[in-house]
């Protein structure tokens, strides 16, 4: 294979990988503060994309310029999903804090299913794929076999930037300190006077906002969205978070990129495109059997 | 010379950077009642967890009758005749008292498919046997408790749950019994009753060796033959309580704590 | 002869309730008769207002029975004579099938209910007893269905009964692939593994030409005991749709699987499984080998799913990847949850509600996944032990304590 092809795969893989990493960061955040998995994460992502699409359709009537539309779509999409995440946490996740973990898992799984069905049934013509507007500049450069699209570059940079900002938020701000304290030890955090509930809600809002961002990015990249896109992205994001090591942001990034890498490898090896996912998941399942706590995280033994 | 049943050599357990146990040498003799004391966080519970295979030692070894059992999984350790209670009770609270005790008697149960599923007559016989054993055991510790044999553990008081936890560890007639603060939350009278019962049990099974973790020094003084003092995962003293309690290192550890 | 049966055993002065034998049996038979009538109504009635009226009457009836203590009396009776109860319900179901023998659609629904209940019993063992999550029940159901199709195609000489058993076995064995990752991980991680497996399974079917790709496979009707299941019953035998035979097979299947589930539950096996679910660390400290019970439960549950899948495939005569979605797995989980996790009896009424209601209300049909999602969320939030919560463990007839 020549260098151009290689670079092409690399760029495509990076766009994918960053999207997965964004989703995985959400899983990692939720798990960090509350030891729960929010299985509706993928569907929140999808709803974020659909919200943005609805906003676009509304703005289209007003003939707003592309860049302005995009900014408004991002803002509304992210804020709305952040709010939804906080509400989900307040009304469905926190009340189940003392019940078996299976119940939390199920309730969020079902919540995802409700979102999915609601979009399918109530978004106009929701059961069919929807075209998503191409709002990013369409310029591209050709270098031999490499076709470098400007939108890919923008998406990679935006995604990476979002992760870096999240990381800084957690490391450098007061609320970030609270999040880290709660993730370390809930009891101690409470004793230190940290508002546990508020911290958890903010974390859920933050993670869900990131999901909306990755949903919109996916829409911009493929220029198409559908009601069931969240299912696969959610499962992939979760796999990425788990393989990297739940609770670690670096783990989420590594996991996201790794998954995209595996898919790319699968796409090169197998002629049938669908096998790339089969391959990637099979490797993930094996990795999980080999390293149950993930590649990076080092969670200590359960206290007895 | 009494026979050593259990011995640890340079036993070390670490969590990340923290060495919860650091090169611990402990011997337990047959029929002995050993007290294990030390300030909070000194590694007492961790010692039990390492013995019973719940935590894996980073270094050192555990010898049972001279055989190396280091790193054996918990179910093996139980099969060797070592049972324990947990500091934070770990009973199956939605199951009945009887069921919890039967779980403790696992090694005397027939788990064969034929016995359990098809030959229900022989299963019933074993069930009745277990009911009888459980009832006798419970009534040794508390007459009232035996009445609640078929009640879920969640309906019992904290004190009764602790008794059930001790019974669960005793029902299989172990050789070594590890008690992790069994009397926490009990009044002095209740504690005394529990200890008297344990002493009775020792009369009946003279080869049983017990390690008791306990905060009440009076109690340790009364019941233990010997005690080991831990601090920061290391043994700082060993001997009869009356001797050990005089040692300056021990007093410092406790004063520093309080 | 009114011999008296001791319901509560006189341990340590526990209260002794005695019930005459025949009254006990009468209570059970009345319960069966009432269930048959209600279920017949559900399956037979077609107009939405009729079903709606029935739906209003059932909770009212249950409330009334509870107020008059009839329900408690019945529960005592069923606990006291489980075998008699079991036989009566099986016979009641045969009567129900006979009553509906000309109604293709009702029989199809009834059979589907019975098969879903079979799968749900597998899930009951998996996460009701031992606590291993499985969000790919429908994949194992599908493995059974595809095994049925493929074995029938390539090994024509095999008797169908054997093929059904093989399908269950294949399902259990393929499930064994997941055992290592599931054992090595905990809770959420295991959930991910099964979800990923379900998605993989579907993708695999879609791209695999040998198994018919997206178009799926045709499955010939069963042939067992000298009877071709594709034939309707001739009028000299009383007449009846060909579905009658499938309904009977499904009934036998669910009855046996139910019996196995209950026997496991009421033995040391079930005790150990419960113990592993409730506290794996403490269980291990008392010699219980957690992984061993998880493996046993996981394989057995998947075997049940495979058996049900095989019968399902033969009955529908046609299977395609689209029949085996994650949402169907969620539907099965909803059945277990709605009934009451770990309560084997409860899966049957729950399967009824979840399978039959959407078929009867066309309005619901379109919205059914949405509605079930909401129902399950409400149950988890406000009544996590389900409609019929699991009681204390019981080893033998009669009440201990
Ligand atoms: N699972 C664990 N993970 C991390 N640290 C642990 C764990 N278990 C115990 N520790 C640490 O080991 C030390 C000893 O704890 P422990 O044995 O419970 O003390 P003790 O029983 O003497 O009060 C403590 O500092 C505790 O924080
Ligand atoms: Mg302790």
PDB file of N, CA and C in Angstrom, chain B residues 51-124:
ATOM      1  N   UNK B  51      -5.277 -13.986  54.223  1.00  0.00           N
ATOM      2  CA  UNK B  51      -5.309 -15.398  54.623  1.00  0.00           C
ATOM      3  C   UNK B  51      -6.370 -16.163  53.851  1.00  0.00           C
ATOM      4  N   UNK B  52      -7.553 -15.518  53.660  1.00  0.00           N
ATOM      5  CA  UNK B  52      -8.666 -16.250  53.062  1.00  0.00           C
ATOM      6  C   UNK B  52      -8.689 -16.155  51.543  1.00  0.00           C
ATOM      7  N   UNK B  53      -7.664 -15.567  50.963  1.00  0.00           N
ATOM      8  CA  UNK B  53      -7.574 -15.584  49.505  1.00  0.00           C
ATOM      9  C   UNK B  53      -8.369 -14.501  48.815  1.00  0.00           C
ATOM     10  N   UNK B  54      -8.909 -13.552  49.595  1.00  0.00           N
ATOM     11  CA  UNK B  54      -9.683 -12.489  48.953  1.00  0.00           C
ATOM     12  C   UNK B  54      -8.739 -11.452  48.351  1.00  0.00           C
ATOM     13  N   UNK B  55      -7.672 -11.122  49.063  1.00  0.00           N
ATOM     14  CA  UNK B  55      -6.608 -10.308  48.453  1.00  0.00           C
ATOM     15  C   UNK B  55      -5.422 -11.205  48.168  1.00  0.00           C
ATOM     16  N   UNK B  56      -4.728 -10.866  47.104  1.00  0.00           N
ATOM     17  CA  UNK B  56      -3.546 -11.648  46.751  1.00  0.00           C
ATOM     18  C   UNK B  56      -2.306 -11.004  47.351  1.00  0.00           C
ATOM     19  N   UNK B  57      -1.539 -11.744  48.146  1.00  0.00           N
ATOM     20  CA  UNK B  57      -0.337 -11.140  48.731  1.00  0.00           C
ATOM     21  C   UNK B  57       0.663 -10.769  47.638  1.00  0.00           C
ATOM     22  N   UNK B  58       1.346  -9.630  47.833  1.00  0.00           N
ATOM     23  CA  UNK B  58       2.367  -9.222  46.867  1.00  0.00           C
ATOM     24  C   UNK B  58       3.650 -10.006  47.104  1.00  0.00           C
ATOM     25  N   UNK B  59       3.865 -10.401  48.352  1.00  0.00           N
ATOM     26  CA  UNK B  59       5.052 -11.183  48.671  1.00  0.00           C
ATOM     27  C   UNK B  59       4.786 -11.967  49.943  1.00  0.00           C
ATOM     28  N   UNK B  60       5.673 -12.908  50.228  1.00  0.00           N
ATOM     29  CA  UNK B  60       5.535 -13.688  51.445  1.00  0.00           C
ATOM     30  C   UNK B  60       4.660 -14.913  51.232  1.00  0.00           C
ATOM     31  N   UNK B  61       4.485 -15.689  52.306  1.00  0.00           N
ATOM     32  CA  UNK B  61       3.720 -16.913  52.113  1.00  0.00           C
ATOM     33  C   UNK B  61       2.856 -17.227  53.330  1.00  0.00           C
ATOM     34  N   UNK B  62       1.844 -18.055  53.075  1.00  0.00           N
ATOM     35  CA  UNK B  62       0.943 -18.523  54.118  1.00  0.00           C
ATOM     36  C   UNK B  62       1.088 -20.036  54.173  1.00  0.00           C
ATOM     37  N   UNK B  63       1.402 -20.570  55.349  1.00  0.00           N
ATOM     38  CA  UNK B  63       1.561 -22.019  55.473  1.00  0.00           C
ATOM     39  C   UNK B  63       0.476 -22.572  56.379  1.00  0.00           C
ATOM     40  N   UNK B  64      -0.196 -23.621  55.901  1.00  0.00           N
ATOM     41  CA  UNK B  64      -1.203 -24.284  56.716  1.00  0.00           C
ATOM     42  C   UNK B  64      -0.675 -25.682  57.006  1.00  0.00           C
ATOM     43  N   UNK B  65      -0.447 -25.990  58.247  1.00  0.00           N
ATOM     44  CA  UNK B  65       0.196 -27.258  58.612  1.00  0.00           C
ATOM     45  C   UNK B  65       1.453 -27.474  57.787  1.00  0.00           C
ATOM     46  N   UNK B  66       2.175 -26.407  57.538  1.00  0.00           N
ATOM     47  CA  UNK B  66       3.420 -26.526  56.797  1.00  0.00           C
ATOM     48  C   UNK B  66       3.272 -26.546  55.288  1.00  0.00           C
ATOM     49  N   UNK B  67       2.030 -26.616  54.789  1.00  0.00           N
ATOM     50  CA  UNK B  67       1.853 -26.602  53.326  1.00  0.00           C
ATOM     51  C   UNK B  67       1.601 -25.187  52.844  1.00  0.00           C
ATOM     52  N   UNK B  68       2.241 -24.836  51.768  1.00  0.00           N
ATOM     53  CA  UNK B  68       2.090 -23.487  51.231  1.00  0.00           C
ATOM     54  C   UNK B  68       0.715 -23.331  50.582  1.00  0.00           C
ATOM     55  N   UNK B  69      -0.101 -22.426  51.103  1.00  0.00           N
ATOM     56  CA  UNK B  69      -1.412 -22.170  50.482  1.00  0.00           C
ATOM     57  C   UNK B  69      -1.506 -20.721  50.019  1.00  0.00           C
ATOM     58  N   UNK B  70      -0.382 -20.071  49.840  1.00  0.00           N
ATOM     59  CA  UNK B  70      -0.393 -18.665  49.437  1.00  0.00           C
ATOM     60  C   UNK B  70      -1.166 -18.492  48.132  1.00  0.00           C
ATOM     61  N   UNK B  71      -2.065 -17.530  48.117  1.00  0.00           N
ATOM     62  CA  UNK B  71      -2.781 -17.220  46.884  1.00  0.00           C
ATOM     63  C   UNK B  71      -3.863 -18.215  46.526  1.00  0.00           C
ATOM     64  N   UNK B  72      -4.177 -19.165  47.421  1.00  0.00           N
ATOM     65  CA  UNK B  72      -5.281 -20.083  47.133  1.00  0.00           C
ATOM     66  C   UNK B  72      -6.579 -19.290  47.102  1.00  0.00           C
ATOM     67  N   UNK B  73      -7.496 -19.622  46.191  1.00  0.00           N
ATOM     68  CA  UNK B  73      -8.752 -18.877  46.118  1.00  0.00           C
ATOM     69  C   UNK B  73      -9.605 -19.131  47.368  1.00  0.00           C
ATOM     70  N   UNK B  74     -10.512 -18.195  47.681  1.00  0.00           N
ATOM     71  CA  UNK B  74     -11.282 -18.291  48.927  1.00  0.00           C
ATOM     72  C   UNK B  74     -11.994 -19.634  49.102  1.00  0.00           C
ATOM     73  N   UNK B  75     -12.558 -20.156  48.007  1.00  0.00           N
ATOM     74  CA  UNK B  75     -13.321 -21.395  48.197  1.00  0.00           C
ATOM     75  C   UNK B  75     -12.419 -22.564  48.588  1.00  0.00           C
ATOM     76  N   UNK B  76     -11.160 -22.530  48.133  1.00  0.00           N
ATOM     77  CA  UNK B  76     -10.189 -23.551  48.557  1.00  0.00           C
ATOM     78  C   UNK B  76      -9.881 -23.383  50.040  1.00  0.00           C
ATOM     79  N   UNK B  77      -9.638 -22.131  50.421  1.00  0.00           N
ATOM     80  CA  UNK B  77      -9.278 -21.860  51.811  1.00  0.00           C
ATOM     81  C   UNK B  77     -10.369 -22.370  52.746  1.00  0.00           C
ATOM     82  N   UNK B  78     -11.617 -22.169  52.341  1.00  0.00           N
ATOM     83  CA  UNK B  78     -12.739 -22.672  53.138  1.00  0.00           C
ATOM     84  C   UNK B  78     -12.689 -24.193  53.223  1.00  0.00           C
ATOM     85  N   UNK B  79     -12.377 -24.802  52.090  1.00  0.00           N
ATOM     86  CA  UNK B  79     -12.323 -26.261  52.083  1.00  0.00           C
ATOM     87  C   UNK B  79     -11.229 -26.784  53.010  1.00  0.00           C
ATOM     88  N   UNK B  80     -10.176 -25.967  53.236  1.00  0.00           N
ATOM     89  CA  UNK B  80      -9.129 -26.390  54.165  1.00  0.00           C
ATOM     90  C   UNK B  80      -9.580 -26.262  55.620  1.00  0.00           C
ATOM     91  N   UNK B  81     -10.774 -25.707  55.833  1.00  0.00           N
ATOM     92  CA  UNK B  81     -11.267 -25.601  57.202  1.00  0.00           C
ATOM     93  C   UNK B  81     -10.996 -24.262  57.863  1.00  0.00           C
ATOM     94  N   UNK B  82     -10.882 -23.214  57.072  1.00  0.00           N
ATOM     95  CA  UNK B  82     -10.717 -21.872  57.643  1.00  0.00           C
ATOM     96  C   UNK B  82     -11.982 -21.070  57.331  1.00  0.00           C
ATOM     97  N   UNK B  83     -12.654 -20.572  58.333  1.00  0.00           N
ATOM     98  CA  UNK B  83     -13.835 -19.744  58.067  1.00  0.00           C
ATOM     99  C   UNK B  83     -13.679 -18.414  58.782  1.00  0.00           C
ATOM    100  N   UNK B  84     -14.548 -17.480  58.443  1.00  0.00           N
ATOM    101  CA  UNK B  84     -14.371 -16.133  58.968  1.00  0.00           C
ATOM    102  C   UNK B  84     -15.698 -15.408  59.109  1.00  0.00           C
ATOM    103  N   UNK B  85     -15.666 -14.296  59.830  1.00  0.00           N
ATOM    104  CA  UNK B  85     -16.782 -13.364  59.787  1.00  0.00           C
ATOM    105  C   UNK B  85     -16.245 -12.088  59.152  1.00  0.00           C
ATOM    106  N   UNK B  86     -17.166 -11.233  58.737  1.00  0.00           N
ATOM    107  CA  UNK B  86     -16.754  -9.981  58.098  1.00  0.00           C
ATOM    108  C   UNK B  86     -17.056  -8.814  59.028  1.00  0.00           C
ATOM    109  N   UNK B  87     -16.146  -7.858  58.985  1.00  0.00           N
ATOM    110  CA  UNK B  87     -16.317  -6.692  59.853  1.00  0.00           C
ATOM    111  C   UNK B  87     -17.604  -5.948  59.510  1.00  0.00           C
ATOM    112  N   UNK B  88     -17.756  -5.660  58.216  1.00  0.00           N
ATOM    113  CA  UNK B  88     -19.039  -5.134  57.763  1.00  0.00           C
ATOM    114  C   UNK B  88     -19.816  -6.354  57.307  1.00  0.00           C
ATOM    115  N   UNK B  89     -20.851  -6.695  58.074  1.00  0.00           N
ATOM    116  CA  UNK B  89     -21.563  -7.952  57.857  1.00  0.00           C
ATOM    117  C   UNK B  89     -21.815  -8.233  56.393  1.00  0.00           C
ATOM    118  N   UNK B  90     -21.619  -9.458  56.004  1.00  0.00           N
ATOM    119  CA  UNK B  90     -21.918  -9.829  54.624  1.00  0.00           C
ATOM    120  C   UNK B  90     -22.818 -11.041  54.606  1.00  0.00           C
ATOM    121  N   UNK B  91     -24.004 -10.888  55.174  1.00  0.00           N
ATOM    122  CA  UNK B  91     -24.993 -11.954  55.083  1.00  0.00           C
ATOM    123  C   UNK B  91     -25.854 -11.697  53.852  1.00  0.00           C
ATOM    124  N   UNK B  92     -26.489 -12.747  53.374  1.00  0.00           N
ATOM    125  CA  UNK B  92     -27.457 -12.560  52.289  1.00  0.00           C
ATOM    126  C   UNK B  92     -28.762 -12.151  52.945  1.00  0.00           C
ATOM    127  N   UNK B  93     -29.013 -10.837  53.024  1.00  0.00           N
ATOM    128  CA  UNK B  93     -30.104 -10.362  53.887  1.00  0.00           C
ATOM    129  C   UNK B  93     -31.484 -10.732  53.358  1.00  0.00           C
ATOM    130  N   UNK B  94     -31.627 -10.994  52.060  1.00  0.00           N
ATOM    131  CA  UNK B  94     -32.966 -11.322  51.589  1.00  0.00           C
ATOM    132  C   UNK B  94     -33.258 -12.819  51.739  1.00  0.00           C
ATOM    133  N   UNK B  95     -32.266 -13.585  52.179  1.00  0.00           N
ATOM    134  CA  UNK B  95     -32.508 -15.011  52.423  1.00  0.00           C
ATOM    135  C   UNK B  95     -32.792 -15.241  53.903  1.00  0.00           C
ATOM    136  N   UNK B  96     -33.354 -16.409  54.199  1.00  0.00           N
ATOM    137  CA  UNK B  96     -33.686 -16.701  55.589  1.00  0.00           C
ATOM    138  C   UNK B  96     -32.414 -16.989  56.387  1.00  0.00           C
ATOM    139  N   UNK B  97     -32.567 -16.961  57.700  1.00  0.00           N
ATOM    140  CA  UNK B  97     -31.448 -17.296  58.574  1.00  0.00           C
ATOM    141  C   UNK B  97     -30.959 -18.700  58.241  1.00  0.00           C
ATOM    142  N   UNK B  98     -31.915 -19.609  58.070  1.00  0.00           N
ATOM    143  CA  UNK B  98     -31.560 -20.994  57.750  1.00  0.00           C
ATOM    144  C   UNK B  98     -30.685 -21.050  56.499  1.00  0.00           C
ATOM    145  N   UNK B  99     -31.129 -20.355  55.450  1.00  0.00           N
ATOM    146  CA  UNK B  99     -30.377 -20.399  54.193  1.00  0.00           C
ATOM    147  C   UNK B  99     -28.956 -19.877  54.387  1.00  0.00           C
ATOM    148  N   UNK B 100     -28.830 -18.827  55.165  1.00  0.00           N
ATOM    149  CA  UNK B 100     -27.488 -18.292  55.406  1.00  0.00           C
ATOM    150  C   UNK B 100     -26.608 -19.304  56.118  1.00  0.00           C
ATOM    151  N   UNK B 101     -27.187 -20.009  57.078  1.00  0.00           N
ATOM    152  CA  UNK B 101     -26.388 -20.995  57.799  1.00  0.00           C
ATOM    153  C   UNK B 101     -26.022 -22.156  56.881  1.00  0.00           C
ATOM    154  N   UNK B 102     -26.986 -22.562  56.057  1.00  0.00           N
ATOM    155  CA  UNK B 102     -26.688 -23.674  55.150  1.00  0.00           C
ATOM    156  C   UNK B 102     -25.562 -23.286  54.193  1.00  0.00           C
ATOM    157  N   UNK B 103     -25.575 -22.028  53.765  1.00  0.00           N
ATOM    158  CA  UNK B 103     -24.470 -21.566  52.911  1.00  0.00           C
ATOM    159  C   UNK B 103     -23.144 -21.777  53.633  1.00  0.00           C
ATOM    160  N   UNK B 104     -23.154 -21.509  54.943  1.00  0.00           N
ATOM    161  CA  UNK B 104     -21.930 -21.691  55.724  1.00  0.00           C
ATOM    162  C   UNK B 104     -21.510 -23.144  55.820  1.00  0.00           C
ATOM    163  N   UNK B 105     -22.469 -24.042  55.644  1.00  0.00           N
ATOM    164  CA  UNK B 105     -22.156 -25.461  55.789  1.00  0.00           C
ATOM    165  C   UNK B 105     -21.909 -26.132  54.444  1.00  0.00           C
ATOM    166  N   UNK B 106     -21.555 -25.299  53.491  1.00  0.00           N
ATOM    167  CA  UNK B 106     -21.361 -25.736  52.113  1.00  0.00           C
ATOM    168  C   UNK B 106     -20.597 -27.057  51.972  1.00  0.00           C
ATOM    169  N   UNK B 107     -19.546 -27.249  52.768  1.00  0.00           N
ATOM    170  CA  UNK B 107     -18.710 -28.415  52.483  1.00  0.00           C
ATOM    171  C   UNK B 107     -19.352 -29.717  52.929  1.00  0.00           C
ATOM    172  N   UNK B 108     -20.472 -29.620  53.674  1.00  0.00           N
ATOM    173  CA  UNK B 108     -21.170 -30.846  54.028  1.00  0.00           C
ATOM    174  C   UNK B 108     -22.412 -31.069  53.186  1.00  0.00           C
ATOM    175  N   UNK B 109     -22.572 -30.286  52.130  1.00  0.00           N
ATOM    176  CA  UNK B 109     -23.754 -30.455  51.286  1.00  0.00           C
ATOM    177  C   UNK B 109     -23.419 -31.340  50.097  1.00  0.00           C
ATOM    178  N   UNK B 110     -24.421 -32.092  49.672  1.00  0.00           N
ATOM    179  CA  UNK B 110     -24.251 -32.870  48.456  1.00  0.00           C
ATOM    180  C   UNK B 110     -24.777 -32.033  47.294  1.00  0.00           C
ATOM    181  N   UNK B 111     -23.881 -31.640  46.396  1.00  0.00           N
ATOM    182  CA  UNK B 111     -24.293 -30.754  45.301  1.00  0.00           C
ATOM    183  C   UNK B 111     -24.597 -31.516  44.022  1.00  0.00           C
ATOM    184  N   UNK B 112     -24.637 -32.837  44.099  1.00  0.00           N
ATOM    185  CA  UNK B 112     -24.874 -33.637  42.898  1.00  0.00           C
ATOM    186  C   UNK B 112     -26.224 -33.348  42.262  1.00  0.00           C
ATOM    187  N   UNK B 113     -26.258 -33.443  40.954  1.00  0.00           N
ATOM    188  CA  UNK B 113     -27.480 -33.151  40.218  1.00  0.00           C
ATOM    189  C   UNK B 113     -28.570 -34.145  40.609  1.00  0.00           C
ATOM    190  N   UNK B 114     -28.200 -35.409  40.697  1.00  0.00           N
ATOM    191  CA  UNK B 114     -29.169 -36.453  41.023  1.00  0.00           C
ATOM    192  C   UNK B 114     -29.795 -36.182  42.381  1.00  0.00           C
ATOM    193  N   UNK B 115     -28.962 -35.941  43.346  1.00  0.00           N
ATOM    194  CA  UNK B 115     -29.430 -35.702  44.706  1.00  0.00           C
ATOM    195  C   UNK B 115     -30.360 -34.488  44.768  1.00  0.00           C
ATOM    196  N   UNK B 116     -29.989 -33.421  44.061  1.00  0.00           N
ATOM    197  CA  UNK B 116     -30.726 -32.180  44.197  1.00  0.00           C
ATOM    198  C   UNK B 116     -32.016 -32.135  43.391  1.00  0.00           C
ATOM    199  N   UNK B 117     -31.963 -32.672  42.187  1.00  0.00           N
ATOM    200  CA  UNK B 117     -33.090 -32.482  41.283  1.00  0.00           C
ATOM    201  C   UNK B 117     -34.018 -33.697  41.262  1.00  0.00           C
ATOM    202  N   UNK B 118     -33.437 -34.884  41.224  1.00  0.00           N
ATOM    203  CA  UNK B 118     -34.276 -36.055  40.986  1.00  0.00           C
ATOM    204  C   UNK B 118     -34.625 -36.814  42.265  1.00  0.00           C
ATOM    205  N   UNK B 119     -33.602 -37.046  43.088  1.00  0.00           N
ATOM    206  CA  UNK B 119     -33.875 -37.821  44.295  1.00  0.00           C
ATOM    207  C   UNK B 119     -34.274 -36.891  45.434  1.00  0.00           C
ATOM    208  N   UNK B 120     -35.496 -36.368  45.332  1.00  0.00           N
ATOM    209  CA  UNK B 120     -35.901 -35.344  46.295  1.00  0.00           C
ATOM    210  C   UNK B 120     -36.033 -35.911  47.701  1.00  0.00           C
ATOM    211  N   UNK B 121     -36.215 -37.223  47.818  1.00  0.00           N
ATOM    212  CA  UNK B 121     -36.327 -37.821  49.160  1.00  0.00           C
ATOM    213  C   UNK B 121     -35.020 -37.647  49.911  1.00  0.00           C
ATOM    214  N   UNK B 122     -33.923 -37.989  49.251  1.00  0.00           N
ATOM    215  CA  UNK B 122     -32.642 -37.888  49.952  1.00  0.00           C
ATOM    216  C   UNK B 122     -32.304 -36.417  50.186  1.00  0.00           C
ATOM    217  N   UNK B 123     -32.735 -35.575  49.263  1.00  0.00           N
ATOM    218  CA  UNK B 123     -32.508 -34.138  49.465  1.00  0.00           C
ATOM    219  C   UNK B 123     -33.256 -33.663  50.701  1.00  0.00           C
ATOM    220  N   UNK B 124     -34.495 -34.129  50.832  1.00  0.00           N
ATOM    221  CA  UNK B 124     -35.307 -33.705  51.974  1.00  0.00           C
ATOM    222  C   UNK B 124     -34.645 -34.128  53.274  1.00  0.00           C
TER     223      UNK B 124
END
